[in-house]
């Protein structure tokens, strides 16, 4: 059975708007609702994010609010799952007693945790007058909580809603008070059933002239009606349009189990976001850290979770350490479950522990499971009386040094920076949910991920990097455990159940996500193989900082010998890691002509080498050729297009006591590349390449610099003697 006119949290607010009579000369003049004798009354037992959102909409349309029940214990039961809510009626009986004799006052009642108002008192009065009734209840498609009463309702037209919803009604004060005091209600009785029985009693319905808003002209209940409404914009204004009835309702109620979709729509309603003016609500309720003294800045508890092997962990720690926030205002809690990353963690601690206020490290020998470690971190944050809790998963790289500061300044209960895998649509938030609470793509998801819509978005699910205001932490103790849900889903489900909004912001570029789904740790330098899955970070670590200059039309690439070009491509780190990777593999060829690795089994000009396919790097290397070498080749040898085929890709090792040189030869290639992997004059002496026809040699090679030259016919060459140490070069015969 569907949950109908109910709220998501346990503590339920309701609203009454008190208007002057139709005959009043002040109707329609609304600089302030109190100036006109208009009073907005709400029942709310706590100030949730939903309540704040409702209050914003009331302020937007100059409706002053009186709150009843704030701080009281809610006694109406769990109305998100069961019947209940009678406590609301009893609070109203007490709160509205002083209006019981006000025949000429008009009251409007709505819930507030899942409601926004989209127009002012003048429009509300105009719409109410059209009903020619003394009391009007909102209507919906479902009968709650007693479906057996469905047949007793008056029949309505095809596009109209037949059944009463107690989430919103409007009427004269005397009539409203008579209705709510016409019978006794226990706190855990159902308030909607109470009003339903009154409405279905024809005598009482006539007595108080009660009607339903069957067409959604004033009240729009969204449960069961999502396909009937659309968001519309006009300049700086946003509103909801009912496509079936042609109405533009004022009270938008996200009743029932569609809270996430209501929250999505509310991101736009009340002029919060429009195509012409962007995100107006993003600039509200912000704080600034600019004028804070260093010692007065909020204490932040940063909880880092390494739950599985993750590429580029050194960069993760570097980016955390580079956050533009005083380290002595940060406590670090680091939970590492992966032996492979013990070294990375120790290096981070060695380099940065002294700067932080405190550092607590849990390595694999003491690690607990994922959900327990996260719940423990929240408890530790509360114990330290922190002001903010930042949960960071190892895949979340905060490349913006201002990220932490910007998130704090946004001043929301729970907020995540939008992070996505570069060039992909995978991100750290969901825009929608299925009926079972799993991922669903909202209609604005792509626009948000791609930055076509920029703002602050209330969403049902966030992960990887989450900043929580300390005021919410007590509610979130143990939040990472719920039924059989994964910890991240449990956290979000528990937060939603507590009425805590989960925001994701794309107001700035904060960083990105690492893709660790297929990451293997079977090799020595596993990040070296990440050119496909994590190209952005791979390039940052392994591609030379001046590589892009090679592609500039006006940049002249060095040419030490005729048609021998020399340019930077990779970093020293790349070269070091490649050397260590092949040495770790260790199975060097013997330098003889017989070579079982080749199809023909014979090498005409043999070297001591290891092929890329031997260390499982063939496809990565070919992608490197296509991505970084081919564009330079097109500039240097214009008009020659190819797909970077290369069946001979290998690291060569020269040693005086092993193979010190290579005899003169032509390469089996259209062009050859030769990448210097270590330092001439430091790691080895001698070496180099001599192009015999031109009597021209390249001797003083540079680490990470590549020589490119034609292979056949014109560039007969030899490898010069290595007289001391070990020389390594990377060779590829392109287009054999």
XYZ file of N, CA and C in Angstrom, residues 294-476:
549
model
N 43.442 32.709 12.519
C 43.821 31.311 12.317
C 43.375 30.432 13.477
N 43.571 30.931 14.701
C 43.234 30.121 15.872
C 41.735 29.997 16.101
N 40.936 30.802 15.377
C 39.486 30.752 15.532
C 38.794 29.950 14.437
N 39.551 29.472 13.461
C 38.944 28.690 12.384
C 38.371 27.387 12.940
N 37.301 26.872 12.332
C 36.680 25.635 12.833
C 37.664 24.469 12.829
N 37.538 23.617 13.838
C 38.319 22.381 13.872
C 37.646 21.362 12.948
N 38.446 20.779 12.076
C 37.935 19.822 11.088
C 38.544 18.455 11.367
N 37.695 17.469 11.459
C 38.115 16.083 11.646
C 38.074 15.409 10.280
N 39.250 15.105 9.723
C 39.340 14.490 8.392
C 39.533 12.987 8.554
N 38.546 12.228 8.109
C 38.601 10.766 8.192
C 38.887 10.203 6.808
N 40.021 9.544 6.671
C 40.467 8.999 5.386
C 40.262 7.486 5.412
N 39.652 6.983 4.341
C 39.353 5.550 4.287
C 39.980 4.935 3.034
N 40.930 4.038 3.256
C 41.531 3.267 2.158
C 41.016 1.845 2.326
N 39.955 1.543 1.615
C 39.278 0.257 1.792
C 39.677 -0.765 0.737
N 40.299 -0.313 -0.336
C 40.778 -1.228 -1.373
C 41.935 -0.562 -2.108
N 42.689 -1.352 -2.828
C 43.842 -0.824 -3.558
C 43.386 0.253 -4.535
N 44.099 1.371 -4.528
C 43.691 2.546 -5.291
C 44.894 3.146 -5.997
N 44.784 3.445 -7.290
C 45.908 4.083 -7.995
C 46.193 5.483 -7.468
N 47.427 5.907 -7.611
C 47.861 7.286 -7.368
C 47.576 7.756 -5.939
N 47.882 6.905 -4.973
C 47.728 7.293 -3.576
C 48.724 8.377 -3.146
N 49.970 8.378 -3.624
C 50.854 9.495 -3.242
C 50.262 10.850 -3.621
N 49.626 10.912 -4.796
C 48.997 12.167 -5.214
C 47.795 12.504 -4.343
N 47.052 11.484 -3.917
C 45.930 11.720 -3.010
C 46.416 12.430 -1.754
N 47.486 11.921 -1.153
C 48.007 12.512 0.077
C 48.607 13.895 -0.174
N 49.281 14.065 -1.314
C 49.843 15.378 -1.638
C 48.739 16.428 -1.718
N 47.631 16.075 -2.370
C 46.540 17.033 -2.551
C 45.836 17.336 -1.239
N 45.771 16.359 -0.360
C 45.223 16.618 0.963
C 46.131 17.580 1.726
N 47.431 17.322 1.675
C 48.384 18.172 2.390
C 48.416 19.590 1.836
N 48.045 19.750 0.574
C 48.078 21.070 -0.066
C 46.816 21.886 0.167
N 45.843 21.347 0.903
C 44.635 22.112 1.188
C 44.991 23.404 1.920
N 44.426 24.499 1.454
C 44.717 25.819 2.003
C 43.905 26.024 3.282
N 44.295 25.278 4.292
C 43.620 25.336 5.590
C 44.661 24.956 6.635
N 44.728 25.684 7.742
C 45.796 25.415 8.714
C 45.773 23.970 9.210
N 46.898 23.306 9.092
C 46.967 21.906 9.504
C 46.736 21.741 11.001
N 47.091 22.768 11.779
C 46.886 22.620 13.222
C 45.425 22.802 13.618
N 44.541 23.033 12.627
C 43.098 23.050 12.867
C 42.445 21.796 12.281
N 43.284 20.789 11.995
C 42.794 19.544 11.396
C 43.273 18.350 12.215
N 42.337 17.485 12.581
C 42.662 16.177 13.146
C 42.486 15.135 12.052
N 43.473 14.261 11.913
C 43.449 13.243 10.863
C 43.210 11.876 11.480
N 42.220 11.182 10.920
C 41.932 9.788 11.284
C 42.079 8.993 9.997
N 43.038 8.052 9.959
C 43.344 7.350 8.715
C 43.152 5.853 8.926
N 42.203 5.293 8.198
C 41.901 3.861 8.310
C 42.303 3.169 7.012
N 43.351 2.363 7.091
C 43.882 1.673 5.909
C 43.695 0.170 6.051
N 42.960 -0.426 5.118
C 42.724 -1.870 5.134
C 43.601 -2.619 4.130
N 44.531 -1.928 3.453
C 45.238 -2.513 2.311
C 46.743 -2.550 2.579
N 47.309 -3.733 2.626
C 48.757 -3.873 2.847
C 49.561 -3.119 1.790
N 49.074 -3.140 0.574
C 49.791 -2.509 -0.541
C 50.050 -1.028 -0.278
N 49.201 -0.379 0.520
C 49.330 1.070 0.736
C 49.991 1.430 2.063
N 50.519 0.458 2.785
C 51.200 0.762 4.048
C 52.346 1.743 3.819
N 53.096 1.524 2.768
C 54.228 2.405 2.458
C 53.751 3.828 2.176
N 52.662 3.976 1.410
C 52.146 5.310 1.094
C 51.707 6.031 2.366
N 51.045 5.302 3.254
C 50.568 5.891 4.507
C 51.751 6.337 5.355
N 52.759 5.492 5.484
C 53.929 5.837 6.293
C 54.645 7.070 5.736
N 54.713 7.176 4.429
C 55.372 8.329 3.819
C 54.596 9.615 4.112
N 53.263 9.525 4.036
C 52.434 10.692 4.353
C 52.636 11.098 5.810
N 52.629 10.147 6.706
C 52.794 10.436 8.131
C 54.166 11.056 8.389
N 55.190 10.490 7.796
C 56.551 11.002 7.986
C 56.657 12.454 7.544
N 56.044 12.761 6.411
C 56.185 14.101 5.827
C 55.289 15.149 6.479
N 54.141 14.724 7.038
C 53.149 15.733 7.422
C 52.585 15.617 8.835
N 52.884 14.558 9.539
C 52.259 14.362 10.850
C 52.495 15.544 11.785
N 53.683 16.089 11.770
C 54.035 17.159 12.711
C 53.164 18.398 12.526
N 52.665 18.617 11.333
C 51.893 19.828 11.079
C 50.457 19.771 11.563
N 49.875 18.575 11.630
C 48.462 18.448 11.982
C 48.255 18.512 13.495
N 47.049 18.877 13.888
C 46.712 18.940 15.309
C 46.858 17.564 15.955
N 46.417 16.535 15.234
C 46.618 15.156 15.689
C 46.488 14.232 14.491
N 47.096 13.075 14.588
C 47.009 12.057 13.539
C 46.822 10.701 14.204
N 45.788 10.004 13.815
C 45.541 8.648 14.302
C 45.498 7.713 13.102
N 46.354 6.699 13.088
C 46.475 5.794 11.945
C 46.119 4.378 12.361
N 45.268 3.765 11.567
C 44.928 2.361 11.766
C 45.353 1.602 10.517
N 46.387 0.783 10.656
C 46.908 0.012 9.533
C 46.198 -1.346 9.472
N 46.420 -2.121 8.398
C 45.649 -3.359 8.188
C 45.654 -4.344 9.343
N 46.735 -4.385 10.128
C 46.785 -5.365 11.213
C 45.795 -5.040 12.330
N 45.291 -3.789 12.378
C 44.301 -3.419 13.390
C 42.988 -2.932 12.773
N 42.888 -3.025 11.457
C 41.722 -2.459 10.768
C 40.470 -3.286 11.017
N 39.337 -2.581 11.050
C 38.037 -3.239 11.164
C 37.333 -3.160 9.815
N 36.101 -3.635 9.753
C 35.404 -3.584 8.468
C 35.006 -2.152 8.126
N 34.581 -1.972 6.897
C 34.324 -0.646 6.344
C 33.312 0.140 7.172
N 32.134 -0.447 7.403
C 31.077 0.316 8.089
C 31.448 0.626 9.535
N 32.095 -0.319 10.221
C 32.470 -0.072 11.611
C 33.526 1.020 11.714
N 34.465 1.018 10.782
C 35.517 2.042 10.818
C 34.930 3.434 10.591
N 33.939 3.527 9.721
C 33.320 4.831 9.445
C 32.467 5.289 10.630
N 31.737 4.381 11.215
C 30.962 4.748 12.403
C 31.874 5.141 13.558
N 33.000 4.457 13.678
C 33.948 4.789 14.733
C 34.531 6.187 14.514
N 34.748 6.540 13.272
C 35.303 7.869 12.966
C 34.342 8.973 13.390
N 33.044 8.773 13.140
C 32.058 9.766 13.574
C 32.070 9.887 15.096
N 32.148 8.750 15.776
C 32.215 8.777 17.232
C 33.454 9.499 17.733
N 34.576 9.285 17.056
C 35.817 9.952 17.440
C 35.720 11.461 17.228
N 35.076 11.850 16.149
C 34.870 13.279 15.866
C 34.036 13.923 16.978
N 32.959 13.245 17.382
C 32.119 13.761 18.460
C 32.903 13.836 19.771
N 33.719 12.830 20.013
C 34.521 12.801 21.238
C 35.480 13.984 21.294
N 36.006 14.369 20.155
C 36.952 15.490 20.090
C 36.250 16.844 20.007
N 34.926 16.818 19.999
C 34.149 18.054 19.910
C 34.508 18.842 18.643
N 34.621 18.109 17.529
C 34.958 18.750 16.255
C 33.807 19.623 15.787
N 34.108 20.502 14.861
C 33.073 21.374 14.298
C 32.648 20.931 12.901
N 33.529 20.194 12.226
C 33.190 19.621 10.925
C 33.827 18.241 10.815
N 33.132 17.385 10.100
C 33.620 16.029 9.840
C 33.734 15.858 8.329
N 34.945 15.607 7.846
C 35.171 15.404 6.415
C 35.582 13.956 6.185
N 34.715 13.195 5.511
C 35.014 11.806 5.156
C 35.578 11.784 3.744
N 36.777 11.249 3.601
C 37.448 11.196 2.300
C 37.798 9.756 1.963
N 37.257 9.263 0.868
C 37.663 7.958 0.364
C 38.898 8.124 -0.515
N 39.650 7.049 -0.664
C 40.934 7.133 -1.368
C 40.787 7.505 -2.832
N 39.585 7.348 -3.408
C 39.391 7.704 -4.821
C 39.131 9.189 -5.037
N 38.910 9.949 -3.951
C 38.527 11.358 -4.072
C 39.760 12.247 -4.005
N 40.139 12.814 -5.140
C 41.300 13.696 -5.207
C 40.832 15.144 -5.221
N 41.099 15.865 -4.144
C 40.726 17.275 -4.043
C 41.870 18.113 -4.600
N 41.837 18.338 -5.908
C 42.924 19.056 -6.562
C 42.835 20.558 -6.353
N 41.682 21.057 -5.949
C 41.519 22.480 -5.659
C 41.973 22.729 -4.225
N 43.042 23.508 -4.016
C 43.523 23.753 -2.650
C 42.500 24.446 -1.755
N 41.505 25.095 -2.357
C 40.473 25.802 -1.597
C 39.251 24.923 -1.318
N 39.296 23.663 -1.700
C 38.101 22.814 -1.637
C 37.491 22.779 -0.241
N 38.289 22.482 0.767
C 37.767 22.388 2.132
C 37.175 23.713 2.576
N 37.869 24.777 2.330
C 37.387 26.105 2.718
C 36.066 26.438 2.031
N 35.960 26.156 0.740
C 34.740 26.459 -0.013
C 33.552 25.658 0.505
N 33.792 24.410 0.864
C 32.704 23.578 1.378
C 32.210 24.089 2.725
N 33.132 24.482 3.587
C 32.734 25.028 4.888
C 31.917 26.302 4.701
N 32.366 27.156 3.804
C 31.695 28.440 3.601
C 30.295 28.284 3.016
N 30.017 27.170 2.363
C 28.673 26.968 1.825
C 27.655 26.764 2.937
N 28.117 26.316 4.130
C 27.298 26.301 5.348
C 26.030 25.468 5.192
N 26.206 24.203 4.839
C 25.084 23.282 4.752
C 25.295 22.114 5.719
N 24.226 21.422 6.039
C 24.311 20.316 7.001
C 25.272 19.239 6.520
N 25.070 18.778 5.305
C 25.927 17.762 4.690
C 26.141 18.163 3.238
N 27.378 18.214 2.811
C 27.654 18.676 1.446
C 28.839 17.907 0.870
N 28.759 17.639 -0.422
C 29.842 16.971 -1.140
C 30.236 17.829 -2.338
N 31.516 17.923 -2.627
C 31.928 18.566 -3.883
C 31.651 17.615 -5.029
N 31.164 18.101 -6.132
C 30.937 17.204 -7.268
C 32.291 16.729 -7.792
N 32.467 15.423 -7.799
C 33.670 14.783 -8.325
C 33.235 13.730 -9.328
N 33.908 13.676 -10.454
C 33.588 12.644 -11.445
C 34.874 12.087 -12.020
N 34.758 10.934 -12.659
C 35.899 10.378 -13.372
C 36.103 11.201 -14.640
N 37.288 11.730 -14.847
C 37.513 12.628 -15.987
C 37.071 12.019 -17.312
N 36.283 12.801 -18.042
C 35.818 12.364 -19.349
C 34.690 11.370 -19.310
N 34.181 11.075 -18.105
C 33.111 10.091 -17.970
C 31.969 10.690 -17.161
N 30.840 9.994 -17.157
C 29.658 10.479 -16.457
C 29.540 9.910 -15.051
N 30.446 9.041 -14.666
C 30.444 8.451 -13.327
C 30.842 9.530 -12.323
N 30.002 9.751 -11.317
C 30.288 10.791 -10.334
C 30.009 10.283 -8.927
N 30.140 11.168 -7.965
C 29.950 10.811 -6.555
C 28.562 11.185 -6.043
N 27.574 11.314 -6.929
C 26.205 11.539 -6.464
C 25.220 10.859 -7.396
N 24.031 10.617 -6.872
C 22.897 10.159 -7.675
C 21.860 11.270 -7.694
N 21.251 11.456 -8.850
C 20.196 12.460 -8.952
C 18.826 11.909 -8.602
N 18.672 10.587 -8.631
C 17.373 9.975 -8.353
C 17.537 8.611 -7.719
N 16.418 8.021 -7.328
C 16.403 6.693 -6.725
C 15.310 5.853 -7.370
N 15.538 4.552 -7.419
C 14.482 3.631 -7.807
C 13.545 3.427 -6.616
N 12.479 2.702 -6.856
C 11.541 2.400 -5.770
C 12.246 1.661 -4.641
N 13.256 0.847 -4.994
C 13.977 0.063 -3.990
C 15.159 0.813 -3.382
N 15.323 2.075 -3.757
C 16.374 2.880 -3.160
C 17.724 2.787 -3.823
N 17.777 2.290 -5.066
C 19.037 2.200 -5.785
C 19.125 3.297 -6.849
N 20.237 3.278 -7.587
C 20.530 4.365 -8.518
C 19.472 4.530 -9.602
N 19.101 5.779 -9.829
C 18.272 6.152 -10.972
C 18.795 7.491 -11.476
N 18.846 7.666 -12.783
C 19.356 8.914 -13.353
C 18.239 9.941 -13.422
N 18.437 11.055 -12.774
C 17.456 12.138 -12.846
C 17.592 12.858 -14.175
N 16.557 13.602 -14.538
C 16.577 14.260 -15.843
C 17.612 15.379 -15.914
N 18.098 15.862 -14.766
C 19.103 16.925 -14.791
C 20.507 16.416 -14.461
N 20.676 15.107 -14.301
C 21.975 14.560 -13.897
C 23.089 14.944 -14.877
N 22.852 14.742 -16.158
C 23.895 15.017 -17.143
C 24.255 16.490 -17.174
N 23.255 17.356 -17.056
C 23.522 18.796 -17.066
C 24.364 19.208 -15.869
N 24.139 18.572 -14.721
C 24.901 18.913 -13.524
C 26.328 18.383 -13.634
N 26.486 17.121 -14.032
C 27.820 16.534 -14.151
C 28.654 17.274 -15.193
N 28.024 17.655 -16.295
C 28.748 18.336 -17.375
C 28.874 19.836 -17.161
N 28.343 20.341 -16.046
C 28.484 21.759 -15.738
C 27.585 22.674 -16.528
N 26.578 22.116 -17.203
C 25.640 22.969 -17.934
C 24.681 23.662 -16.973
N 24.460 23.049 -15.816
C 23.724 23.684 -14.725
C 24.668 23.727 -13.524
N 24.893 24.923 -13.022
C 25.825 25.108 -11.913
C 25.051 25.572 -10.699
N 25.287 24.919 -9.561
C 24.560 25.331 -8.373
C 24.822 24.418 -7.195
N 23.864 24.402 -6.295
C 23.893 23.612 -5.081
C 22.664 22.722 -5.116
N 22.858 21.393 -5.128
C 21.782 20.477 -5.476
C 21.488 19.516 -4.328
N 20.247 19.492 -3.904
C 19.773 18.553 -2.894
C 19.511 17.221 -3.595
N 20.295 16.194 -3.258
C 20.232 14.911 -3.959
C 20.064 13.782 -2.935
N 19.672 12.589 -3.378
C 19.427 11.510 -2.420
C 20.660 10.709 -2.020
N 21.780 10.910 -2.735
C 22.935 10.038 -2.475
C 24.212 10.764 -2.838
N 25.179 10.754 -1.916
C 26.516 11.284 -2.166
C 27.535 10.325 -1.560
N 28.768 10.432 -1.993
C 29.808 9.547 -1.472
C 31.191 10.131 -1.752
N 32.215 9.437 -1.264
C 33.630 9.676 -1.552
C 34.231 10.895 -0.862
N 33.546 12.027 -0.852
C 34.028 13.224 -0.153
C 32.809 13.924 0.427
N 32.646 13.865 1.741
C 31.434 14.373 2.382
C 31.818 15.205 3.596
N 31.357 16.461 3.620
C 31.577 17.336 4.769
C 30.281 17.441 5.562
N 30.359 17.119 6.863
C 29.185 17.126 7.732
C 29.380 18.174 8.825
N 28.378 19.032 8.989
C 28.404 19.994 10.083
C 28.207 19.240 11.402
N 28.940 19.661 12.430
C 28.909 18.941 13.704
C 27.514 18.872 14.308
N 26.655 19.835 13.971
C 25.300 19.845 14.533
C 24.490 18.628 14.113
N 24.920 17.922 13.054
C 24.187 16.763 12.550
C 24.807 15.437 12.980
N 25.980 15.483 13.598
C 26.709 14.239 13.850
C 26.020 13.339 14.866
N 25.393 13.913 15.871
C 24.726 13.091 16.866
C 23.628 12.248 16.227
N 22.912 12.842 15.260
C 21.867 12.099 14.546
C 22.461 10.996 13.668
N 23.721 11.178 13.276
C 24.336 10.266 12.314
C 25.254 9.234 12.978
